[in-house]
Amino acid sequence: MRIALVTDYYLPTLGGVQTAVKSLREALTRAGLEVTVFCPLAHGSDDRSIVALPTSRVFRPDGYPFTWSPRDAVAVLRREFAERRIDVVHTHSEMFAALAGVRAARDLGIPVVHTMHGRVDVYTTSVVPLPRVTVPLLAALHSRQISHRGLRVRADAPYTATSPARRMWRLMLAQSRASDQVIVPSTHFARKLEEQGVRTPVSVVSNGLEQSVLDRVGAPIERRLAPGETLRLLWVGRLSPEKRPAVIAEAARSFALDVSVDVYGDGLSRRAIERMGTPLVLHGSVSQQEVLDAMRASHLLVSSSYDFDNQPMVMLEAAASGLPVLFCDPDLSEVVPPGGGFLTDTPDAAGITALVARLRREPETITAASAAMIRARPQVAQRIEPVVEVYESAISGVASAR
């Protein structure tokens, strides 16, 4: 099987989608399949299995290279798909690399599988400047590549309450309709898609961690907080509004002196966090290995995200290393292994502060949660069979329709 992975986000930029696509590529290759990644790159690649797409010289949302123009991207993909005799196209984003991938695949009669990694509605309204202007523009540009005709978004859910959110949900519905199969890593997101009327077959498949990452994590360590020892908290992710780094920064104002917070990541919110003057150590953008090393030196991973994340890869990495997770979003309970984490009573800074204070008083609960994470480590290992089954279903469906 010859597979094209098409994404708007890939290495060396950092993020959950990049990590997931890298993991998938490694696992598919290890299984003996032929894989090519198509993506925008800030710099060229000597790796024949990574093909750079045309990139805008001026527009870099959130610092990422941006695929442009759609016409040029389609031409590159159409040529490469034909030359490489691609059997299935697997898209991993909702922007122009993926759109070009869908159009090129349709031109050549190649089936399309789409993974919906996250909430593009929250991401765009949080990151894109002047969202009430730019979100309609993005939606219009998207609809020129993939039709939105006839799609209706229900407005009776909290996540579709605003006009920009509904525009982005229509975009997600259009992307799903244009695909032969849809993959999502969590049941809570699959449920939202089905609530909004997605008819394309949806499969819930965990991203999982590839063996190379598990090997680099090494043997997990049971966390113990000794009397008088500083409670070391870790926050990892984009410093971007949808990840709510300001919430952990605000909570840190009220932490006891024997609680420290290390933040790994960079983004639009960094200067705002620095201006808050809270006792956080900002390490900036670092390699995955540095994050894994930081996990080994920490007692708790903190996730301040709420109503955005699908399946944070950093939570899977925490489980693999035996690091308990403190989180704010009830939907992420399905990502955290049973007993391996702590959900705040409220998703705000006060909720984080109260829970941190309780865990500081009850250090044995951290050890128990760490033990639960260690027991669950086998569950976060990547399984490639379900993805290959989705590919086979998409291929057979297109073949039978001919």
mmCIF file of C-alpha atoms in Angstrom:
data_model
loop_
_atom_site.group_PDB
_atom_site.id
_atom_site.type_symbol
_atom_site.label_atom_id
_atom_site.label_comp_id
_atom_site.label_asym_id
_atom_site.label_seq_id
_atom_site.Cartn_x
_atom_site.Cartn_y
_atom_site.Cartn_z
ATOM 1 C CA MET A 1 0.000 0.000 0.000
ATOM 2 C CA ARG A 2 1.317 3.444 -0.964
ATOM 3 C CA ILE A 3 0.075 6.182 1.364
ATOM 4 C CA ALA A 4 0.207 9.979 1.124
ATOM 5 C CA LEU A 5 0.041 11.871 4.423
ATOM 6 C CA VAL A 6 -0.955 15.478 3.662
ATOM 7 C CA THR A 7 -0.755 18.039 6.433
ATOM 8 C CA ASP A 8 -0.431 21.782 6.992
ATOM 9 C CA TYR A 9 1.717 21.172 10.107
ATOM 10 C CA TYR A 10 4.850 19.052 10.232
ATOM 11 C CA LEU A 11 8.367 18.971 11.620
ATOM 12 C CA PRO A 12 10.471 20.813 12.541
ATOM 13 C CA THR A 13 7.611 22.926 13.946
ATOM 14 C CA LEU A 14 6.260 21.584 17.232
ATOM 15 C CA GLY A 15 2.714 20.585 18.143
ATOM 16 C CA GLY A 16 0.350 17.687 18.675
ATOM 17 C CA VAL A 17 -0.532 17.267 14.981
ATOM 18 C CA GLN A 18 3.144 17.221 14.025
ATOM 19 C CA THR A 19 3.858 14.599 16.675
ATOM 20 C CA ALA A 20 0.886 12.475 15.622
ATOM 21 C CA VAL A 21 1.777 12.552 11.910
ATOM 22 C CA LYS A 22 5.422 11.743 12.653
ATOM 23 C CA SER A 23 4.299 8.827 14.828
ATOM 24 C CA LEU A 24 1.918 7.545 12.150
ATOM 25 C CA ARG A 25 4.567 7.796 9.466
ATOM 26 C CA GLU A 26 7.055 5.795 11.543
ATOM 27 C CA ALA A 27 4.531 3.099 12.404
ATOM 28 C CA LEU A 28 3.271 2.677 8.837
ATOM 29 C CA THR A 29 6.832 2.501 7.518
ATOM 30 C CA ARG A 30 7.774 -0.036 10.166
ATOM 31 C CA ALA A 31 4.782 -2.113 9.034
ATOM 32 C CA GLY A 32 6.278 -2.269 5.537
ATOM 33 C CA LEU A 33 4.030 0.325 3.866
ATOM 34 C CA GLU A 34 5.306 3.071 1.566
ATOM 35 C CA VAL A 35 4.629 6.504 3.060
ATOM 36 C CA THR A 36 5.191 10.015 1.713
ATOM 37 C CA VAL A 37 4.513 13.198 3.723
ATOM 38 C CA PHE A 38 3.347 16.296 1.817
ATOM 39 C CA CYS A 39 3.493 19.568 3.770
ATOM 40 C CA PRO A 40 4.626 23.196 3.743
ATOM 41 C CA LEU A 41 8.211 23.553 4.965
ATOM 42 C CA ALA A 42 10.152 26.579 6.100
ATOM 43 C CA HIS A 43 13.233 24.995 4.503
ATOM 44 C CA GLY A 44 13.694 22.370 1.807
ATOM 45 C CA SER A 45 14.059 18.647 2.515
ATOM 46 C CA ASP A 46 16.601 16.151 1.162
ATOM 47 C CA ASP A 47 14.339 13.297 2.253
ATOM 48 C CA ARG A 48 12.516 11.945 -0.798
ATOM 49 C CA SER A 49 9.671 10.759 1.447
ATOM 50 C CA ILE A 50 8.941 14.367 2.510
ATOM 51 C CA VAL A 51 7.697 16.641 -0.289
ATOM 52 C CA ALA A 52 7.520 20.409 0.271
ATOM 53 C CA LEU A 53 4.398 22.195 -0.944
ATOM 54 C CA PRO A 54 4.323 25.786 -2.278
ATOM 55 C CA THR A 55 4.425 28.197 0.667
ATOM 56 C CA SER A 56 3.326 31.801 1.195
ATOM 57 C CA ARG A 57 6.166 34.273 1.566
ATOM 58 C CA VAL A 58 4.195 36.660 3.769
ATOM 59 C CA PHE A 59 1.473 34.797 5.713
ATOM 60 C CA ARG A 60 2.624 32.644 8.652
ATOM 61 C CA PRO A 61 -0.300 32.096 11.071
ATOM 62 C CA ASP A 62 0.983 31.417 14.586
ATOM 63 C CA GLY A 63 4.472 31.220 13.066
ATOM 64 C CA TYR A 64 3.784 28.181 10.859
ATOM 65 C CA PRO A 65 4.617 28.008 7.123
ATOM 66 C CA PHE A 66 1.386 28.318 5.137
ATOM 67 C CA THR A 67 0.553 26.422 1.941
ATOM 68 C CA TRP A 68 -0.172 28.804 -0.943
ATOM 69 C CA SER A 69 -1.408 28.987 -3.604
ATOM 70 C CA PRO A 70 -4.069 26.247 -3.743
ATOM 71 C CA ARG A 71 -3.713 25.936 -7.519
ATOM 72 C CA ASP A 72 0.052 25.400 -7.296
ATOM 73 C CA ALA A 73 -0.333 22.943 -4.422
ATOM 74 C CA VAL A 74 -2.911 20.895 -6.355
ATOM 75 C CA ALA A 75 -0.579 20.749 -9.357
ATOM 76 C CA VAL A 76 2.321 19.478 -7.240
ATOM 77 C CA LEU A 77 0.162 16.886 -5.481
ATOM 78 C CA ARG A 78 -1.529 15.660 -8.650
ATOM 79 C CA ARG A 79 1.850 15.088 -10.271
ATOM 80 C CA GLU A 80 3.389 13.432 -7.208
ATOM 81 C CA PHE A 81 0.369 11.201 -6.491
ATOM 82 C CA ALA A 82 0.426 9.919 -10.069
ATOM 83 C CA GLU A 83 4.182 9.390 -10.200
ATOM 84 C CA ARG A 84 4.251 7.605 -6.845
ATOM 85 C CA ARG A 85 1.083 5.596 -7.662
ATOM 86 C CA ILE A 86 -0.551 6.578 -4.354
ATOM 87 C CA ASP A 87 -3.311 4.196 -3.193
ATOM 88 C CA VAL A 88 -4.865 6.343 -0.431
ATOM 89 C CA VAL A 89 -4.543 9.986 0.622
ATOM 90 C CA HIS A 90 -4.712 10.703 4.349
ATOM 91 C CA THR A 91 -5.245 14.381 5.222
ATOM 92 C CA HIS A 92 -4.479 15.783 8.689
ATOM 93 C CA SER A 93 -5.690 19.390 8.654
ATOM 94 C CA GLU A 94 -8.432 21.644 7.318
ATOM 95 C CA MET A 95 -6.305 24.268 5.594
ATOM 96 C CA PHE A 96 -4.871 24.520 2.101
ATOM 97 C CA ALA A 97 -2.402 21.620 2.046
ATOM 98 C CA ALA A 98 -5.193 19.230 2.963
ATOM 99 C CA LEU A 99 -7.673 20.903 0.606
ATOM 100 C CA ALA A 100 -5.217 20.559 -2.241
ATOM 101 C CA GLY A 101 -4.766 16.922 -1.257
ATOM 102 C CA VAL A 102 -8.507 16.293 -1.492
ATOM 103 C CA ARG A 103 -8.798 17.981 -4.884
ATOM 104 C CA ALA A 104 -5.789 16.158 -6.350
ATOM 105 C CA ALA A 105 -7.055 12.825 -5.013
ATOM 106 C CA ARG A 106 -10.513 13.408 -6.492
ATOM 107 C CA ASP A 107 -8.989 14.290 -9.880
ATOM 108 C CA LEU A 108 -7.146 10.955 -9.875
ATOM 109 C CA GLY A 109 -9.890 8.802 -8.316
ATOM 110 C CA ILE A 110 -7.868 8.114 -5.137
ATOM 111 C CA PRO A 111 -9.778 7.545 -1.858
ATOM 112 C CA VAL A 112 -9.401 10.129 0.916
ATOM 113 C CA VAL A 113 -9.193 9.482 4.663
ATOM 114 C CA HIS A 114 -9.304 12.533 6.929
ATOM 115 C CA THR A 115 -8.168 12.742 10.551
ATOM 116 C CA MET A 116 -9.862 15.530 12.510
ATOM 117 C CA HIS A 117 -7.186 16.258 15.097
ATOM 118 C CA GLY A 118 -8.791 19.193 16.872
ATOM 119 C CA ARG A 119 -11.291 21.994 17.041
ATOM 120 C CA VAL A 120 -10.479 24.306 14.167
ATOM 121 C CA ASP A 121 -13.410 26.471 15.275
ATOM 122 C CA VAL A 122 -11.698 27.285 18.578
ATOM 123 C CA TYR A 123 -8.233 27.517 17.043
ATOM 124 C CA THR A 124 -9.118 30.035 14.329
ATOM 125 C CA THR A 125 -11.248 32.275 16.525
ATOM 126 C CA SER A 126 -8.425 32.310 19.122
ATOM 127 C CA VAL A 127 -5.360 32.670 16.900
ATOM 128 C CA VAL A 128 -6.361 34.417 13.679
ATOM 129 C CA PRO A 129 -6.348 38.245 13.992
ATOM 130 C CA LEU A 130 -9.716 40.029 13.667
ATOM 131 C CA PRO A 131 -11.706 36.758 13.654
ATOM 132 C CA ARG A 132 -15.011 38.369 12.658
ATOM 133 C CA VAL A 133 -13.297 39.445 9.435
ATOM 134 C CA THR A 134 -10.743 36.719 8.813
ATOM 135 C CA VAL A 135 -12.860 33.691 9.805
ATOM 136 C CA PRO A 136 -15.512 34.433 7.128
ATOM 137 C CA LEU A 137 -12.657 34.960 4.661
ATOM 138 C CA LEU A 138 -11.067 31.605 5.553
ATOM 139 C CA ALA A 139 -14.448 29.887 5.310
ATOM 140 C CA ALA A 140 -15.051 31.457 1.892
ATOM 141 C CA LEU A 141 -11.619 30.405 0.642
ATOM 142 C CA HIS A 142 -12.232 26.881 1.961
ATOM 143 C CA SER A 143 -15.611 26.700 0.202
ATOM 144 C CA ARG A 144 -13.926 27.585 -3.103
ATOM 145 C CA GLN A 145 -11.897 24.385 -2.794
ATOM 146 C CA ILE A 146 -14.509 22.104 -1.165
ATOM 147 C CA SER A 147 -18.234 22.866 -1.447
ATOM 148 C CA HIS A 148 -20.164 23.931 1.674
ATOM 149 C CA ARG A 149 -23.459 23.864 -0.219
ATOM 150 C CA GLY A 150 -26.448 22.467 1.668
ATOM 151 C CA LEU A 151 -24.634 22.139 4.994
ATOM 152 C CA ARG A 152 -26.401 23.405 8.118
ATOM 153 C CA VAL A 153 -24.897 23.729 11.585
ATOM 154 C CA ARG A 154 -27.150 23.461 14.607
ATOM 155 C CA ALA A 155 -26.885 26.545 16.816
ATOM 156 C CA ASP A 156 -28.248 24.928 19.981
ATOM 157 C CA ALA A 157 -24.885 23.719 21.343
ATOM 158 C CA PRO A 158 -22.492 25.857 23.431
ATOM 159 C CA TYR A 159 -19.731 25.263 20.894
ATOM 160 C CA THR A 160 -21.857 26.631 18.000
ATOM 161 C CA ALA A 161 -23.266 29.675 19.797
ATOM 162 C CA THR A 162 -21.393 32.263 17.712
ATOM 163 C CA SER A 163 -21.420 32.974 13.994
ATOM 164 C CA PRO A 164 -17.625 32.458 13.566
ATOM 165 C CA ALA A 165 -17.873 29.086 15.327
ATOM 166 C CA ARG A 166 -20.718 27.981 13.047
ATOM 167 C CA ARG A 167 -18.721 29.006 9.974
ATOM 168 C CA MET A 168 -15.822 26.845 11.100
ATOM 169 C CA TRP A 169 -18.116 23.927 11.933
ATOM 170 C CA ARG A 170 -19.552 24.171 8.422
ATOM 171 C CA LEU A 171 -15.973 23.986 7.187
ATOM 172 C CA MET A 172 -15.351 20.822 9.237
ATOM 173 C CA LEU A 173 -18.579 19.267 7.977
ATOM 174 C CA ALA A 174 -17.573 20.036 4.381
ATOM 175 C CA GLN A 175 -14.163 18.449 4.905
ATOM 176 C CA SER A 176 -15.806 15.341 6.367
ATOM 177 C CA ARG A 177 -18.310 15.124 3.500
ATOM 178 C CA ALA A 178 -15.495 15.355 0.949
ATOM 179 C CA SER A 179 -13.707 12.369 2.530
ATOM 180 C CA ASP A 180 -14.428 8.652 2.221
ATOM 181 C CA GLN A 181 -13.579 7.926 5.862
ATOM 182 C CA VAL A 182 -13.011 10.125 8.930
ATOM 183 C CA ILE A 183 -10.772 9.284 11.883
ATOM 184 C CA VAL A 184 -10.891 11.067 15.247
ATOM 185 C CA PRO A 185 -8.798 10.189 18.315
ATOM 186 C CA SER A 186 -11.602 10.628 20.878
ATOM 187 C CA THR A 187 -15.222 9.654 21.356
ATOM 188 C CA HIS A 188 -16.217 13.111 22.653
ATOM 189 C CA PHE A 189 -15.216 14.729 19.357
ATOM 190 C CA ALA A 190 -16.799 11.929 17.319
ATOM 191 C CA ARG A 191 -20.026 12.569 19.210
ATOM 192 C CA LYS A 192 -19.953 16.276 18.304
ATOM 193 C CA LEU A 193 -19.392 15.482 14.624
ATOM 194 C CA GLU A 194 -22.310 13.074 14.596
ATOM 195 C CA GLU A 195 -24.495 15.597 16.451
ATOM 196 C CA GLN A 196 -23.806 18.030 13.622
ATOM 197 C CA GLY A 197 -24.876 15.536 10.995
ATOM 198 C CA VAL A 198 -21.664 13.997 9.657
ATOM 199 C CA ARG A 199 -22.648 11.013 7.490
ATOM 200 C CA THR A 200 -19.182 9.894 6.416
ATOM 201 C CA PRO A 201 -18.105 6.809 8.431
ATOM 202 C CA VAL A 202 -16.286 7.989 11.580
ATOM 203 C CA SER A 203 -13.765 5.742 13.357
ATOM 204 C CA VAL A 204 -12.337 6.529 16.803
ATOM 205 C CA VAL A 205 -8.654 5.567 16.749
ATOM 206 C CA SER A 206 -6.184 6.706 19.395
ATOM 207 C CA ASN A 207 -3.025 8.298 18.026
ATOM 208 C CA GLY A 208 -0.853 6.415 20.486
ATOM 209 C CA LEU A 209 2.903 6.731 20.924
ATOM 210 C CA GLU A 210 5.341 5.082 18.547
ATOM 211 C CA GLN A 211 7.876 2.631 19.918
ATOM 212 C CA SER A 212 10.775 5.038 19.399
ATOM 213 C CA VAL A 213 9.165 7.520 21.807
ATOM 214 C CA LEU A 214 8.425 4.815 24.374
ATOM 215 C CA ASP A 215 12.064 3.744 24.135
ATOM 216 C CA ARG A 216 13.238 7.327 24.703
ATOM 217 C CA VAL A 217 10.896 7.725 27.668
ATOM 218 C CA GLY A 218 12.488 4.636 29.194
ATOM 219 C CA ALA A 219 11.254 2.912 32.313
ATOM 220 C CA PRO A 220 8.611 5.087 34.038
ATOM 221 C CA ILE A 221 9.330 6.454 37.493
ATOM 222 C CA GLU A 222 6.797 6.460 40.334
ATOM 223 C CA ARG A 223 6.499 10.045 41.567
ATOM 224 C CA ARG A 224 6.941 10.710 45.278
ATOM 225 C CA LEU A 225 6.769 14.103 46.938
ATOM 226 C CA ALA A 226 9.011 14.065 50.006
ATOM 227 C CA PRO A 227 8.314 16.285 53.046
ATOM 228 C CA GLY A 228 9.667 19.767 52.381
ATOM 229 C CA GLU A 229 10.320 19.040 48.706
ATOM 230 C CA THR A 230 9.135 21.527 46.079
ATOM 231 C CA LEU A 231 6.091 20.359 44.122
ATOM 232 C CA ARG A 232 7.223 20.619 40.501
ATOM 233 C CA LEU A 233 4.462 21.332 37.954
ATOM 234 C CA LEU A 234 4.953 21.096 34.203
ATOM 235 C CA TRP A 235 2.915 22.802 31.442
ATOM 236 C CA VAL A 236 3.588 21.895 27.792
ATOM 237 C CA GLY A 237 1.992 23.291 24.639
ATOM 238 C CA ARG A 238 1.562 26.261 22.342
ATOM 239 C CA LEU A 239 1.461 29.548 24.205
ATOM 240 C CA SER A 240 -1.731 30.360 22.371
ATOM 241 C CA PRO A 241 -5.147 31.500 23.646
ATOM 242 C CA GLU A 242 -6.977 28.246 22.854
ATOM 243 C CA LYS A 243 -4.568 26.400 25.184
ATOM 244 C CA ARG A 244 -5.306 28.941 27.962
ATOM 245 C CA PRO A 245 -1.745 29.412 29.262
ATOM 246 C CA ALA A 246 -2.933 32.588 31.006
ATOM 247 C CA VAL A 247 -5.030 30.399 33.316
ATOM 248 C CA ILE A 248 -2.020 28.513 34.694
ATOM 249 C CA ALA A 249 -0.122 31.817 34.882
ATOM 250 C CA GLU A 250 -2.948 33.356 36.914
ATOM 251 C CA ALA A 251 -3.167 30.292 39.167
ATOM 252 C CA ALA A 252 0.578 30.472 39.834
ATOM 253 C CA ARG A 253 0.046 33.825 41.581
ATOM 254 C CA SER A 254 -1.602 31.951 44.445
ATOM 255 C CA PHE A 255 0.674 28.905 44.644
ATOM 256 C CA ALA A 256 2.688 28.335 47.795
ATOM 257 C CA LEU A 257 6.403 29.132 47.706
ATOM 258 C CA ASP A 258 7.220 25.413 47.591
ATOM 259 C CA VAL A 259 5.388 24.974 44.229
ATOM 260 C CA SER A 260 7.246 25.613 40.955
ATOM 261 C CA VAL A 261 5.919 25.754 37.379
ATOM 262 C CA ASP A 262 8.006 25.077 34.270
ATOM 263 C CA VAL A 263 6.429 25.996 30.923
ATOM 264 C CA TYR A 264 7.635 24.480 27.645
ATOM 265 C CA GLY A 265 6.354 25.987 24.403
ATOM 266 C CA ASP A 266 6.095 29.261 22.557
ATOM 267 C CA GLY A 267 3.496 31.258 20.678
ATOM 268 C CA LEU A 268 1.336 34.336 20.444
ATOM 269 C CA SER A 269 0.606 34.534 24.181
ATOM 270 C CA ARG A 270 4.197 34.531 25.407
ATOM 271 C CA ARG A 271 4.547 38.301 25.796
ATOM 272 C CA ALA A 272 1.204 38.546 27.566
ATOM 273 C CA ILE A 273 2.318 35.805 29.980
ATOM 274 C CA GLU A 274 5.618 37.590 30.603
ATOM 275 C CA ARG A 275 3.786 40.855 31.323
ATOM 276 C CA MET A 276 1.717 39.093 33.986
ATOM 277 C CA GLY A 277 4.888 38.760 36.035
ATOM 278 C CA THR A 278 3.887 35.447 37.599
ATOM 279 C CA PRO A 279 6.463 32.959 38.937
ATOM 280 C CA LEU A 280 6.647 30.741 35.854
ATOM 281 C CA VAL A 281 9.842 29.558 34.200
ATOM 282 C CA LEU A 282 9.362 29.947 30.432
ATOM 283 C CA HIS A 283 11.686 27.599 28.559
ATOM 284 C CA GLY A 284 10.370 28.401 25.071
ATOM 285 C CA SER A 285 10.139 25.977 22.176
ATOM 286 C CA VAL A 286 12.256 22.873 22.758
ATOM 287 C CA SER A 287 12.702 19.394 21.306
ATOM 288 C CA GLN A 288 10.456 16.484 22.200
ATOM 289 C CA GLN A 289 13.367 14.880 24.038
ATOM 290 C CA GLU A 290 13.741 17.934 26.286
ATOM 291 C CA VAL A 291 10.031 17.695 27.116
ATOM 292 C CA LEU A 292 10.399 14.000 27.967
ATOM 293 C CA ASP A 293 13.380 14.805 30.182
ATOM 294 C CA ALA A 294 11.383 17.551 31.926
ATOM 295 C CA MET A 295 8.587 15.052 32.565
ATOM 296 C CA ARG A 296 10.986 12.769 34.433
ATOM 297 C CA ALA A 297 11.906 15.693 36.704
ATOM 298 C CA SER A 298 8.294 16.727 37.462
ATOM 299 C CA HIS A 299 5.532 15.616 39.827
ATOM 300 C CA LEU A 300 2.480 16.717 37.800
ATOM 301 C CA LEU A 301 1.611 17.721 34.252
ATOM 302 C CA VAL A 302 -0.954 20.554 34.168
ATOM 303 C CA SER A 303 -3.389 20.971 31.273
ATOM 304 C CA SER A 304 -5.310 24.255 31.365
ATOM 305 C CA SER A 305 -7.037 23.623 28.020
ATOM 306 C CA TYR A 306 -10.836 23.636 28.048
ATOM 307 C CA ASP A 307 -13.306 22.735 25.288
ATOM 308 C CA PHE A 308 -10.575 22.558 22.671
ATOM 309 C CA ASP A 309 -8.244 19.577 22.795
ATOM 310 C CA ASN A 310 -9.137 16.261 21.234
ATOM 311 C CA GLN A 311 -6.407 13.899 22.415
ATOM 312 C CA PRO A 312 -3.341 15.846 23.611
ATOM 313 C CA MET A 313 -0.212 13.900 22.699
ATOM 314 C CA VAL A 314 1.522 15.335 25.751
ATOM 315 C CA MET A 315 -0.970 13.479 27.965
ATOM 316 C CA LEU A 316 -0.031 10.206 26.288
ATOM 317 C CA GLU A 317 3.641 11.019 26.852
ATOM 318 C CA ALA A 318 2.869 11.755 30.507
ATOM 319 C CA ALA A 319 1.140 8.384 30.894
ATOM 320 C CA ALA A 320 4.128 6.632 29.329
ATOM 321 C CA SER A 321 6.481 8.318 31.796
ATOM 322 C CA GLY A 322 4.293 7.714 34.864
ATOM 323 C CA LEU A 323 3.526 11.423 35.303
ATOM 324 C CA PRO A 324 0.051 12.212 36.726
ATOM 325 C CA VAL A 325 -2.056 14.868 35.012
ATOM 326 C CA LEU A 326 -4.037 17.762 36.510
ATOM 327 C CA PHE A 327 -6.632 18.874 33.944
ATOM 328 C CA CYS A 328 -9.600 21.233 33.575
ATOM 329 C CA ASP A 329 -11.696 19.719 30.761
ATOM 330 C CA PRO A 330 -14.035 16.826 31.668
ATOM 331 C CA ASP A 331 -13.903 15.623 28.039
ATOM 332 C CA LEU A 332 -10.238 14.767 28.528
ATOM 333 C CA SER A 333 -11.127 12.193 31.181
ATOM 334 C CA GLU A 334 -11.160 9.627 28.381
ATOM 335 C CA VAL A 335 -7.524 10.459 27.556
ATOM 336 C CA VAL A 336 -6.223 10.205 31.135
ATOM 337 C CA PRO A 337 -6.031 6.566 32.304
ATOM 338 C CA PRO A 338 -8.354 5.762 35.251
ATOM 339 C CA GLY A 339 -6.843 6.958 38.503
ATOM 340 C CA GLY A 340 -3.964 8.670 36.703
ATOM 341 C CA GLY A 341 -5.145 12.241 36.949
ATOM 342 C CA PHE A 342 -7.070 14.929 38.790
ATOM 343 C CA LEU A 343 -9.943 16.984 37.319
ATOM 344 C CA THR A 344 -10.423 20.481 38.741
ATOM 345 C CA ASP A 345 -13.797 21.356 40.264
ATOM 346 C CA THR A 346 -13.915 24.457 38.066
ATOM 347 C CA PRO A 347 -11.947 25.137 34.853
ATOM 348 C CA ASP A 348 -10.574 28.488 35.996
ATOM 349 C CA ALA A 349 -7.421 29.553 37.833
ATOM 350 C CA ALA A 350 -9.165 29.152 41.189
ATOM 351 C CA GLY A 351 -9.949 25.540 40.348
ATOM 352 C CA ILE A 352 -6.307 24.802 39.548
ATOM 353 C CA THR A 353 -5.103 26.630 42.673
ATOM 354 C CA ALA A 354 -7.454 24.741 44.971
ATOM 355 C CA LEU A 355 -6.517 21.351 43.519
ATOM 356 C CA VAL A 356 -2.772 22.055 43.663
ATOM 357 C CA ALA A 357 -3.124 23.075 47.322
ATOM 358 C CA ARG A 358 -4.964 19.831 48.119
ATOM 359 C CA LEU A 359 -2.384 17.675 46.340
ATOM 360 C CA ARG A 360 0.372 19.510 48.182
ATOM 361 C CA ARG A 361 -1.307 18.541 51.457
ATOM 362 C CA GLU A 362 -1.947 14.952 50.287
ATOM 363 C CA PRO A 363 1.237 13.851 48.494
ATOM 364 C CA GLU A 364 0.236 10.208 48.693
ATOM 365 C CA THR A 365 -2.459 10.875 46.078
ATOM 366 C CA ILE A 366 0.249 11.912 43.607
ATOM 367 C CA THR A 367 2.089 8.635 44.175
ATOM 368 C CA ALA A 368 -1.124 6.630 43.719
ATOM 369 C CA ALA A 369 -1.908 8.463 40.465
ATOM 370 C CA SER A 370 1.638 7.899 39.233
ATOM 371 C CA ALA A 371 1.297 4.172 39.918
ATOM 372 C CA ALA A 372 -1.962 4.154 37.930
ATOM 373 C CA MET A 373 -0.189 5.827 34.991
ATOM 374 C CA ILE A 374 2.578 3.233 35.079
ATOM 375 C CA ARG A 375 0.043 0.394 35.021
ATOM 376 C CA ALA A 376 -1.667 2.002 32.026
ATOM 377 C CA ARG A 377 1.515 2.523 29.992
ATOM 378 C CA PRO A 378 0.761 -0.364 27.564
ATOM 379 C CA GLN A 379 -2.558 1.310 26.677
ATOM 380 C CA VAL A 380 -0.879 4.393 25.163
ATOM 381 C CA ALA A 381 1.278 2.428 22.729
ATOM 382 C CA GLN A 382 0.395 3.032 19.112
ATOM 383 C CA ARG A 383 -1.696 0.445 17.258
ATOM 384 C CA ILE A 384 -1.503 0.754 13.505
ATOM 385 C CA GLU A 385 -3.954 -2.016 12.580
ATOM 386 C CA PRO A 386 -7.128 0.098 13.025
ATOM 387 C CA VAL A 387 -5.724 2.814 10.724
ATOM 388 C CA VAL A 388 -4.821 0.292 8.031
ATOM 389 C CA GLU A 389 -8.330 -1.151 8.293
ATOM 390 C CA VAL A 390 -9.773 2.323 7.632
ATOM 391 C CA TYR A 391 -7.488 2.676 4.602
ATOM 392 C CA GLU A 392 -8.615 -0.695 3.260
ATOM 393 C CA SER A 393 -12.263 0.229 3.775
ATOM 394 C CA ALA A 394 -11.797 3.522 1.909
ATOM 395 C CA ILE A 395 -9.994 1.792 -0.979
ATOM 396 C CA SER A 396 -12.622 -0.936 -1.297
ATOM 397 C CA GLY A 397 -15.457 1.614 -1.102
ATOM 398 C CA VAL A 398 -14.059 3.685 -3.959
ATOM 399 C CA ALA A 399 -13.325 0.550 -5.998
ATOM 400 C CA SER A 400 -16.868 -0.791 -5.592
ATOM 401 C CA ALA A 401 -18.339 2.580 -6.615
ATOM 402 C CA ARG A 402 -16.541 2.502 -9.974
#
